[in-house]
Amino acid sequence: MAGDLHALPNSNSVGAMSEWVSQDQSSFVTAASCVVDDFGVQKSLGRGGEKLVFELHSHSKCSDGFLSPSKLVERAHGNGVKVLALTDHDTMYGISEALDAARRFGMKIIPGVEVSTIFSPRGDSESDEPVHVLAYYSSCGPTGCEKLENFLANIRDGRYIRAKNMIEKLNKLKLSLTWEQVARIAGKGVAPGRVHVARAMVEAGHVVNLKEAFSRYLFDGGPAYSTGSEPLAEEAVKVICETGGVAVLAHPWALKNPVAIIRRLKEAGLHGIEVFRSDGRLSVYSDLADTYGLLKIGGSDYHGRGGHGESELGSVNLPVLVLHEFLKVARPIWHSAIRDILEKCAEDPSESNLARIMKFARIPSLKGGFSLNSNKDVIDRCLSLWLTNEERNSAEFEAISLKLSQISFNQGGSTLL
């Protein structure tokens, strides 16, 4: 799955990777030395180019992070990050805000999510352990988005039950805490997690800091720990694959039985595992990736909590070869997902299907119809954001583009021109 990890990418493949990051269009060139990239930001074209820093694991306050998606993007930009994957727990709610912020800084966003799951060894429920699986989607988002959203919504519903159970356990331990405290800290519409409970404990004076809250009460299997309605890890991997995502096992070093989990998830369709951290490559997990033919990636798992123990955004040094292999696997998956989404809209040009296409596109306005000159301009603009020149000039995408350009989209519905 990971390809030949000993073959260095040639200049053409590195160039294709750079094109995917910038995805500039000749029609938007404003001067010989400048282009306006896919986010509408004018950038200088340097001869040597800029270092491509990928951050593939980050969280915002839409789950258990401390920064808003826009502030997260701003901080990543300040650290030199060019490609940022927002991977909040069990929600993609923050992606739109992250995309709007990224447009200002000329960055690329990979829509992602970190799915909370349970691994259950066959016939041994007492050995269940939590497993997190990262999902990375194309710029067009997941295909079958209703299926993914329903799947994630069920997990989020379980997080509310889980938080209430943790509060009840803490109260039984004579640590007074209320649901209202935790809900206020989590914020409106955010499914609470352990970190929100931990912050409430700090605020109430029960512990000195988050580290103490976790080490004494909230660690996996701890006296105040509780599970929610997490699906089996294999089921999550299958859903990610079925919705056009790349599935990667998060922080395997935190698992009690990583070998059994990796073996089972590989059978379900797992694409990779995290191997790189800010302190370097972990050889034991790199070897496991080699054994099972999996991608090796990594990210900071940034939450914005502060303190010396947290890795900074962009601090994980991912070699060019690793990025090349990641995109070598991801791009065909995303290519197929984009094709499926566009074909569905071409077959059924409903407002809901149009909304799916436009959800992550940076089109100026949809009010009263598109602001670009024609439907073909709109479709070409979308494809230029999502595909390389070679991909969008293929026969299959030219045919889809032609069919979509013959459909008149507006707020009142869609009709053939």
Short mmCIF file of C-alpha atoms in Angstrom, two decimals:
data_model
loop_
_atom_site.label_atom_id
_atom_site.label_comp_id
_atom_site.label_asym_id
_atom_site.label_seq_id
_atom_site.Cartn_x
_atom_site.Cartn_y
_atom_site.Cartn_z
CA MET A 1 0.00 0.00 0.00
CA ALA A 2 2.82 2.38 0.84
CA GLY A 3 4.74 1.66 -2.35
CA ASP A 4 8.51 1.31 -2.60
CA LEU A 5 9.81 3.16 0.42
CA HIS A 6 13.39 2.87 -0.79
CA ALA A 7 12.85 4.61 -4.13
CA LEU A 8 13.40 8.34 -3.99
CA PRO A 9 10.74 10.45 -5.73
CA ASN A 10 11.97 11.94 -8.99
CA SER A 11 11.74 15.60 -9.94
CA ASN A 12 8.45 15.04 -11.76
CA SER A 13 6.74 13.54 -8.71
CA VAL A 14 8.12 16.24 -6.41
CA GLY A 15 6.87 18.81 -8.91
CA ALA A 16 3.44 17.19 -8.90
CA MET A 17 3.40 17.37 -5.11
CA SER A 18 4.26 21.06 -5.24
CA GLU A 19 1.56 21.62 -7.84
CA TRP A 20 -0.99 19.91 -5.59
CA VAL A 21 -0.04 22.21 -2.72
CA SER A 22 -0.21 25.42 -4.76
CA GLN A 23 -2.52 24.38 -7.61
CA ASP A 24 -2.07 27.72 -9.42
CA GLN A 25 -3.87 28.37 -12.67
CA SER A 26 -2.42 30.09 -15.71
CA SER A 27 -5.68 31.99 -16.13
CA PHE A 28 -5.08 33.66 -12.79
CA VAL A 29 -1.46 34.69 -13.48
CA THR A 30 -1.18 38.43 -12.89
CA ALA A 31 2.48 38.91 -13.72
CA ALA A 32 5.47 36.85 -14.76
CA SER A 33 6.64 36.58 -11.15
CA CYS A 34 3.27 36.21 -9.41
CA VAL A 35 0.24 33.93 -9.37
CA VAL A 36 -3.03 33.96 -7.50
CA ASP A 37 -3.33 30.54 -5.91
CA ASP A 38 -6.38 28.38 -5.20
CA PHE A 39 -7.31 30.54 -2.22
CA GLY A 40 -7.17 33.79 -4.20
CA VAL A 41 -3.90 34.88 -2.60
CA GLN A 42 -1.20 36.49 -4.75
CA LYS A 43 2.16 34.79 -4.20
CA SER A 44 5.65 35.34 -5.55
CA LEU A 45 7.23 32.56 -7.56
CA GLY A 46 10.69 31.97 -6.15
CA ARG A 47 13.23 29.96 -8.10
CA GLY A 48 14.15 27.75 -5.18
CA GLY A 49 10.59 27.40 -3.92
CA GLU A 50 9.48 27.23 -0.31
CA LYS A 51 9.82 24.32 2.07
CA LEU A 52 6.63 22.28 2.17
CA VAL A 53 5.70 21.84 5.82
CA PHE A 54 2.76 19.47 6.37
CA GLU A 55 0.92 19.35 9.71
CA LEU A 56 -1.29 16.26 9.63
CA HIS A 57 -2.73 16.13 13.15
CA SER A 58 -4.30 19.14 14.88
CA HIS A 59 -7.34 20.08 16.95
CA SER A 60 -9.48 23.18 17.42
CA LYS A 61 -12.05 24.19 20.02
CA CYS A 62 -14.66 22.44 17.85
CA SER A 63 -13.55 19.37 19.78
CA ASP A 64 -10.97 19.48 22.59
CA GLY A 65 -8.54 22.10 21.32
CA PHE A 66 -8.12 25.55 22.83
CA LEU A 67 -7.99 27.64 19.63
CA SER A 68 -10.69 28.42 17.10
CA PRO A 69 -10.10 26.94 13.62
CA SER A 70 -9.11 30.38 12.29
CA LYS A 71 -6.64 30.99 15.14
CA LEU A 72 -5.24 27.49 14.62
CA VAL A 73 -4.62 28.26 10.95
CA GLU A 74 -3.04 31.60 11.85
CA ARG A 75 -0.68 29.92 14.29
CA ALA A 76 0.20 27.22 11.78
CA HIS A 77 0.98 29.89 9.19
CA GLY A 78 3.23 31.64 11.67
CA ASN A 79 5.13 28.37 12.08
CA GLY A 80 5.64 27.98 8.34
CA VAL A 81 3.01 25.30 7.75
CA LYS A 82 1.85 25.11 4.12
CA VAL A 83 -0.60 22.19 4.42
CA LEU A 84 -2.73 21.74 7.54
CA ALA A 85 -5.04 18.84 8.33
CA LEU A 86 -7.69 19.82 10.87
CA THR A 87 -8.55 16.54 12.59
CA ASP A 88 -11.00 17.35 15.38
CA HIS A 89 -12.48 14.50 17.36
CA ASP A 90 -15.63 13.09 15.72
CA THR A 91 -16.57 16.29 13.89
CA MET A 92 -15.72 18.19 10.72
CA TYR A 93 -17.60 21.28 11.86
CA GLY A 94 -14.50 23.49 11.93
CA ILE A 95 -13.35 22.77 8.37
CA SER A 96 -15.25 25.64 6.72
CA GLU A 97 -13.81 28.22 9.12
CA ALA A 98 -10.34 26.77 8.65
CA LEU A 99 -10.70 27.04 4.87
CA ASP A 100 -11.74 30.69 5.10
CA ALA A 101 -8.72 31.45 7.28
CA ALA A 102 -6.36 29.47 5.05
CA ARG A 103 -7.45 31.56 2.08
CA ARG A 104 -6.00 34.64 3.77
CA PHE A 105 -2.64 32.97 4.32
CA GLY A 106 -2.25 31.00 1.08
CA MET A 107 -2.35 27.68 2.91
CA LYS A 108 -3.97 24.41 1.93
CA ILE A 109 -6.38 22.57 4.26
CA ILE A 110 -6.86 18.82 4.23
CA PRO A 111 -10.36 18.16 5.61
CA GLY A 112 -9.92 15.56 8.33
CA VAL A 113 -11.37 14.01 11.45
CA GLU A 114 -10.08 11.84 14.30
CA VAL A 115 -12.60 9.09 14.93
CA SER A 116 -13.03 7.69 18.46
CA THR A 117 -13.36 3.91 18.40
CA ILE A 118 -13.01 0.79 20.52
CA PHE A 119 -10.84 -2.21 19.74
CA SER A 120 -12.30 -5.42 21.11
CA PRO A 121 -10.16 -8.57 20.96
CA ARG A 122 -12.35 -11.41 19.80
CA GLY A 123 -14.00 -13.08 22.78
CA ASP A 124 -12.33 -10.91 25.42
CA SER A 125 -14.41 -7.81 26.19
CA GLU A 126 -12.37 -7.01 29.30
CA SER A 127 -9.42 -6.17 27.09
CA ASP A 128 -11.28 -3.48 25.11
CA GLU A 129 -9.23 -0.35 24.60
CA PRO A 130 -9.85 3.01 22.93
CA VAL A 131 -8.32 3.49 19.50
CA HIS A 132 -8.30 6.69 17.46
CA VAL A 133 -8.32 6.59 13.67
CA LEU A 134 -7.46 9.64 11.56
CA ALA A 135 -9.34 10.22 8.31
CA TYR A 136 -8.05 12.48 5.55
CA TYR A 137 -10.37 13.62 2.74
CA SER A 138 -10.02 15.42 -0.56
CA SER A 139 -10.61 19.15 -0.89
CA CYS A 140 -14.09 18.23 -2.15
CA GLY A 141 -14.81 16.45 1.15
CA PRO A 142 -16.17 12.96 1.77
CA THR A 143 -18.35 11.12 -0.67
CA GLY A 144 -21.49 9.75 0.95
CA CYS A 145 -21.28 12.62 3.40
CA GLU A 146 -24.62 11.71 5.05
CA LYS A 147 -23.25 8.28 5.93
CA LEU A 148 -20.13 9.76 7.51
CA GLU A 149 -22.02 12.52 9.33
CA ASN A 150 -24.54 10.06 10.80
CA PHE A 151 -21.66 7.84 11.87
CA LEU A 152 -19.89 10.73 13.59
CA ALA A 153 -23.14 12.08 15.10
CA ASN A 154 -23.72 8.76 16.88
CA ILE A 155 -20.25 8.99 18.39
CA ARG A 156 -20.80 12.60 19.47
CA ASP A 157 -24.09 11.64 21.14
CA GLY A 158 -22.16 9.04 23.11
CA ARG A 159 -19.67 11.68 24.22
CA TYR A 160 -22.44 13.51 26.09
CA ILE A 161 -23.39 10.31 27.90
CA ARG A 162 -19.74 9.58 28.58
CA ALA A 163 -19.09 13.02 30.09
CA LYS A 164 -22.13 12.72 32.37
CA ASN A 165 -20.93 9.30 33.53
CA MET A 166 -17.48 10.73 34.33
CA ILE A 167 -19.07 13.55 36.33
CA GLU A 168 -21.14 11.03 38.25
CA LYS A 169 -18.05 8.95 39.05
CA LEU A 170 -16.17 12.05 40.21
CA ASN A 171 -19.07 13.03 42.46
CA LYS A 172 -18.98 9.56 44.01
CA LEU A 173 -15.29 10.17 44.69
CA LYS A 174 -16.37 13.28 46.64
CA LEU A 175 -15.18 15.63 43.88
CA SER A 176 -18.11 17.95 43.29
CA LEU A 177 -18.65 18.77 39.62
CA THR A 178 -21.74 19.64 37.58
CA TRP A 179 -22.79 19.09 33.99
CA GLU A 180 -23.30 22.82 33.59
CA GLN A 181 -19.64 23.48 34.40
CA VAL A 182 -18.39 21.01 31.81
CA ALA A 183 -20.88 22.12 29.13
CA ARG A 184 -19.89 25.77 29.59
CA ILE A 185 -16.21 24.94 29.14
CA ALA A 186 -16.87 22.77 26.09
CA GLY A 187 -18.88 25.52 24.42
CA LYS A 188 -22.17 25.57 22.56
CA GLY A 189 -22.64 22.63 20.23
CA VAL A 190 -19.35 20.93 21.15
CA ALA A 191 -19.56 17.30 22.30
CA PRO A 192 -17.56 17.26 25.56
CA GLY A 193 -14.48 15.13 26.00
CA ARG A 194 -12.16 14.23 28.83
CA VAL A 195 -10.20 17.45 28.49
CA HIS A 196 -13.35 19.49 29.17
CA VAL A 197 -14.00 17.47 32.32
CA ALA A 198 -10.35 17.91 33.29
CA ARG A 199 -10.56 21.68 32.78
CA ALA A 200 -13.66 21.78 34.98
CA MET A 201 -11.75 19.88 37.66
CA VAL A 202 -8.91 22.43 37.53
CA GLU A 203 -11.40 25.28 37.66
CA ALA A 204 -13.10 23.72 40.71
CA GLY A 205 -9.77 23.32 42.48
CA HIS A 206 -9.85 19.51 42.61
CA VAL A 207 -6.53 19.22 40.75
CA VAL A 208 -3.66 21.56 40.00
CA ASN A 209 -3.53 21.00 36.24
CA LEU A 210 -4.78 18.85 33.38
CA LYS A 211 -1.92 16.40 33.79
CA GLU A 212 -2.99 15.62 37.35
CA ALA A 213 -6.63 15.23 36.30
CA PHE A 214 -5.67 12.60 33.73
CA SER A 215 -2.98 10.81 35.73
CA ARG A 216 -5.19 10.42 38.83
CA TYR A 217 -8.75 10.13 37.52
CA LEU A 218 -9.35 10.24 33.77
CA PHE A 219 -6.73 7.95 32.27
CA ASP A 220 -7.93 4.91 30.31
CA GLY A 221 -9.43 2.61 32.91
CA GLY A 222 -9.04 5.22 35.66
CA PRO A 223 -11.47 5.73 38.55
CA ALA A 224 -13.48 8.36 36.66
CA TYR A 225 -12.98 6.99 33.14
CA SER A 226 -15.97 6.05 31.04
CA THR A 227 -16.63 4.96 27.49
CA GLY A 228 -19.33 6.32 25.21
CA SER A 229 -20.91 4.78 22.11
CA GLU A 230 -17.73 4.34 20.14
CA PRO A 231 -17.90 1.97 17.17
CA LEU A 232 -15.45 -0.86 16.62
CA ALA A 233 -12.19 0.35 15.14
CA GLU A 234 -12.58 -1.93 12.10
CA GLU A 235 -16.00 -0.44 11.38
CA ALA A 236 -14.57 3.09 11.47
CA VAL A 237 -11.79 2.17 9.04
CA LYS A 238 -14.33 0.68 6.64
CA VAL A 239 -16.56 3.78 6.81
CA ILE A 240 -13.58 6.04 6.15
CA CYS A 241 -12.59 3.98 3.11
CA GLU A 242 -16.18 3.84 1.84
CA THR A 243 -16.48 7.64 2.04
CA GLY A 244 -13.30 8.41 0.11
CA GLY A 245 -10.91 8.89 3.00
CA VAL A 246 -7.40 7.77 3.89
CA ALA A 247 -7.43 5.89 7.21
CA VAL A 248 -4.43 6.23 9.56
CA LEU A 249 -3.98 4.83 13.06
CA ALA A 250 -3.26 7.67 15.50
CA HIS A 251 -0.55 7.57 18.20
CA PRO A 252 0.01 3.77 18.27
CA TRP A 253 2.53 4.25 21.10
CA ALA A 254 -0.43 4.87 23.43
CA LEU A 255 -1.90 1.42 22.74
CA LYS A 256 -1.54 -1.62 24.98
CA ASN A 257 -1.66 -4.11 22.10
CA PRO A 258 -0.56 -2.26 18.95
CA VAL A 259 0.43 -5.34 16.93
CA ALA A 260 -2.98 -7.00 17.18
CA ILE A 261 -4.75 -3.72 16.47
CA ILE A 262 -2.61 -2.89 13.44
CA ARG A 263 -3.06 -6.40 12.05
CA ARG A 264 -6.86 -6.27 12.42
CA LEU A 265 -7.18 -2.75 11.04
CA LYS A 266 -4.95 -3.56 8.07
CA GLU A 267 -7.44 -6.30 7.19
CA ALA A 268 -10.23 -3.69 7.36
CA GLY A 269 -8.43 -1.37 4.94
CA LEU A 270 -6.09 0.78 7.09
CA HIS A 271 -3.70 2.84 4.95
CA GLY A 272 -1.11 3.98 7.46
CA ILE A 273 0.01 4.61 11.03
CA GLU A 274 1.59 7.53 12.81
CA VAL A 275 5.31 6.95 13.14
CA PHE A 276 6.79 10.45 13.33
CA ARG A 277 6.58 12.76 16.34
CA SER A 278 8.31 16.03 17.15
CA ASP A 279 11.09 14.00 18.82
CA GLY A 280 11.71 12.00 15.65
CA ARG A 281 10.77 8.69 14.04
CA LEU A 282 9.84 5.83 16.36
CA SER A 283 11.63 2.82 14.89
CA VAL A 284 9.41 0.17 16.47
CA TYR A 285 6.30 1.56 14.76
CA SER A 286 8.21 2.26 11.57
CA ASP A 287 9.11 -1.43 11.51
CA LEU A 288 5.46 -2.37 12.08
CA ALA A 289 4.48 -0.15 9.15
CA ASP A 290 7.01 -1.97 6.98
CA THR A 291 5.76 -5.36 8.17
CA TYR A 292 2.15 -4.59 7.24
CA GLY A 293 2.81 -2.45 4.18
CA LEU A 294 1.44 0.75 5.69
CA LEU A 295 2.16 4.42 5.16
CA LYS A 296 4.34 6.13 7.75
CA ILE A 297 3.17 9.63 8.68
CA GLY A 298 2.84 11.78 11.77
CA GLY A 299 1.76 15.09 13.22
CA SER A 300 2.01 17.17 16.36
CA ASP A 301 -1.48 16.34 17.74
CA TYR A 302 -1.59 20.01 18.67
CA HIS A 303 -4.38 21.16 21.02
CA GLY A 304 -3.12 24.57 22.13
CA ARG A 305 -3.02 23.67 25.82
CA GLY A 306 0.34 25.33 26.31
CA GLY A 307 3.12 24.12 28.55
CA HIS A 308 6.39 22.38 27.81
CA GLY A 309 4.86 18.97 27.19
CA GLU A 310 2.97 19.86 24.02
CA SER A 311 4.44 19.66 20.53
CA GLU A 312 4.06 22.81 18.45
CA LEU A 313 2.24 23.00 15.12
CA GLY A 314 4.60 22.06 12.30
CA SER A 315 7.21 20.64 14.67
CA VAL A 316 7.11 17.13 13.19
CA ASN A 317 9.70 16.87 10.44
CA LEU A 318 8.15 14.74 7.71
CA PRO A 319 10.71 13.83 5.02
CA VAL A 320 9.86 14.58 1.39
CA LEU A 321 9.76 10.83 0.70
CA VAL A 322 7.09 10.37 3.39
CA LEU A 323 4.96 13.16 1.94
CA HIS A 324 5.43 11.74 -1.55
CA GLU A 325 4.27 8.29 -0.43
CA PHE A 326 1.31 9.75 1.45
CA LEU A 327 0.08 11.65 -1.60
CA LYS A 328 0.88 8.69 -3.86
CA VAL A 329 -1.71 6.67 -1.92
CA ALA A 330 -4.10 9.51 -1.09
CA ARG A 331 -4.43 11.21 -4.47
CA PRO A 332 -6.04 8.27 -6.35
CA ILE A 333 -8.50 7.81 -3.47
CA TRP A 334 -9.38 11.50 -3.44
CA HIS A 335 -9.48 11.56 -7.24
CA SER A 336 -12.13 8.82 -7.21
CA ALA A 337 -14.11 10.57 -4.47
CA ILE A 338 -14.17 13.86 -6.39
CA ARG A 339 -15.26 12.03 -9.54
CA ASP A 340 -18.07 10.24 -7.67
CA ILE A 341 -19.35 13.47 -6.10
CA LEU A 342 -19.33 15.30 -9.43
CA GLU A 343 -20.94 12.41 -11.30
CA LYS A 344 -23.71 12.22 -8.73
CA CYS A 345 -24.41 15.92 -9.19
CA ALA A 346 -24.37 15.55 -12.97
CA GLU A 347 -26.89 12.70 -12.77
CA ASP A 348 -29.04 14.45 -10.17
CA PRO A 349 -28.41 18.24 -10.33
CA SER A 350 -30.35 18.98 -7.16
CA GLU A 351 -29.62 21.83 -4.80
CA SER A 352 -28.40 19.40 -2.12
CA ASN A 353 -25.93 17.76 -4.50
CA LEU A 354 -24.72 21.18 -5.64
CA ALA A 355 -24.22 22.15 -1.99
CA ARG A 356 -21.94 19.14 -1.54
CA ILE A 357 -19.78 20.25 -4.45
CA MET A 358 -19.58 23.83 -3.22
CA LYS A 359 -19.12 23.10 0.48
CA PHE A 360 -15.33 23.42 0.43
CA ALA A 361 -14.94 25.46 -2.79
CA ARG A 362 -13.72 29.04 -2.46
CA ILE A 363 -16.25 30.59 -4.87
CA PRO A 364 -16.95 34.30 -4.25
CA SER A 365 -20.72 34.05 -3.81
CA LEU A 366 -23.72 31.86 -4.44
CA LYS A 367 -26.40 34.41 -3.62
CA GLY A 368 -28.69 34.99 -6.57
CA GLY A 369 -26.60 32.65 -8.73
CA PHE A 370 -22.88 32.34 -9.29
CA SER A 371 -20.72 35.44 -9.59
CA LEU A 372 -18.48 33.89 -12.24
CA ASN A 373 -19.35 34.32 -15.90
CA SER A 374 -20.73 30.85 -16.63
CA ASN A 375 -21.33 27.41 -15.18
CA LYS A 376 -18.23 26.23 -17.01
CA ASP A 377 -16.19 28.89 -15.18
CA VAL A 378 -17.57 27.60 -11.89
CA ILE A 379 -16.85 23.96 -12.62
CA ASP A 380 -13.39 24.75 -13.99
CA ARG A 381 -12.69 26.84 -10.90
CA CYS A 382 -13.71 23.96 -8.61
CA LEU A 383 -11.66 21.42 -10.50
CA SER A 384 -8.63 23.70 -10.41
CA LEU A 385 -8.88 23.74 -6.60
CA TRP A 386 -9.13 19.98 -6.28
CA LEU A 387 -7.13 18.44 -9.11
CA THR A 388 -3.75 18.81 -10.75
CA ASN A 389 -3.60 19.94 -14.39
CA GLU A 390 -3.03 16.37 -15.55
CA GLU A 391 -5.99 15.05 -13.57
CA ARG A 392 -8.52 17.63 -14.65
CA ASN A 393 -7.47 17.36 -18.31
CA SER A 394 -8.25 13.64 -18.34
CA ALA A 395 -11.08 12.43 -20.56
CA GLU A 396 -13.30 11.43 -17.63
CA PHE A 397 -13.17 14.83 -15.93
CA GLU A 398 -13.53 16.72 -19.20
CA ALA A 399 -16.74 14.72 -19.85
CA ILE A 400 -18.08 15.42 -16.34
CA SER A 401 -17.17 19.10 -16.64
CA LEU A 402 -18.97 19.35 -19.98
CA LYS A 403 -22.12 17.75 -18.57
CA LEU A 404 -22.13 19.99 -15.49
CA SER A 405 -21.51 23.11 -17.58
CA GLN A 406 -24.79 22.42 -19.39
CA ILE A 407 -26.76 22.62 -16.13
CA SER A 408 -28.02 25.96 -14.85
CA PHE A 409 -27.58 26.19 -11.08
CA ASN A 410 -29.27 28.80 -8.92
CA GLN A 411 -31.00 29.08 -5.57
CA GLY A 412 -34.32 28.10 -7.05
CA GLY A 413 -33.11 24.80 -8.45
CA SER A 414 -31.22 23.52 -11.49
CA THR A 415 -32.17 23.07 -15.10
CA LEU A 416 -30.42 22.06 -18.29
CA LEU A 417 -29.31 25.02 -20.38
#
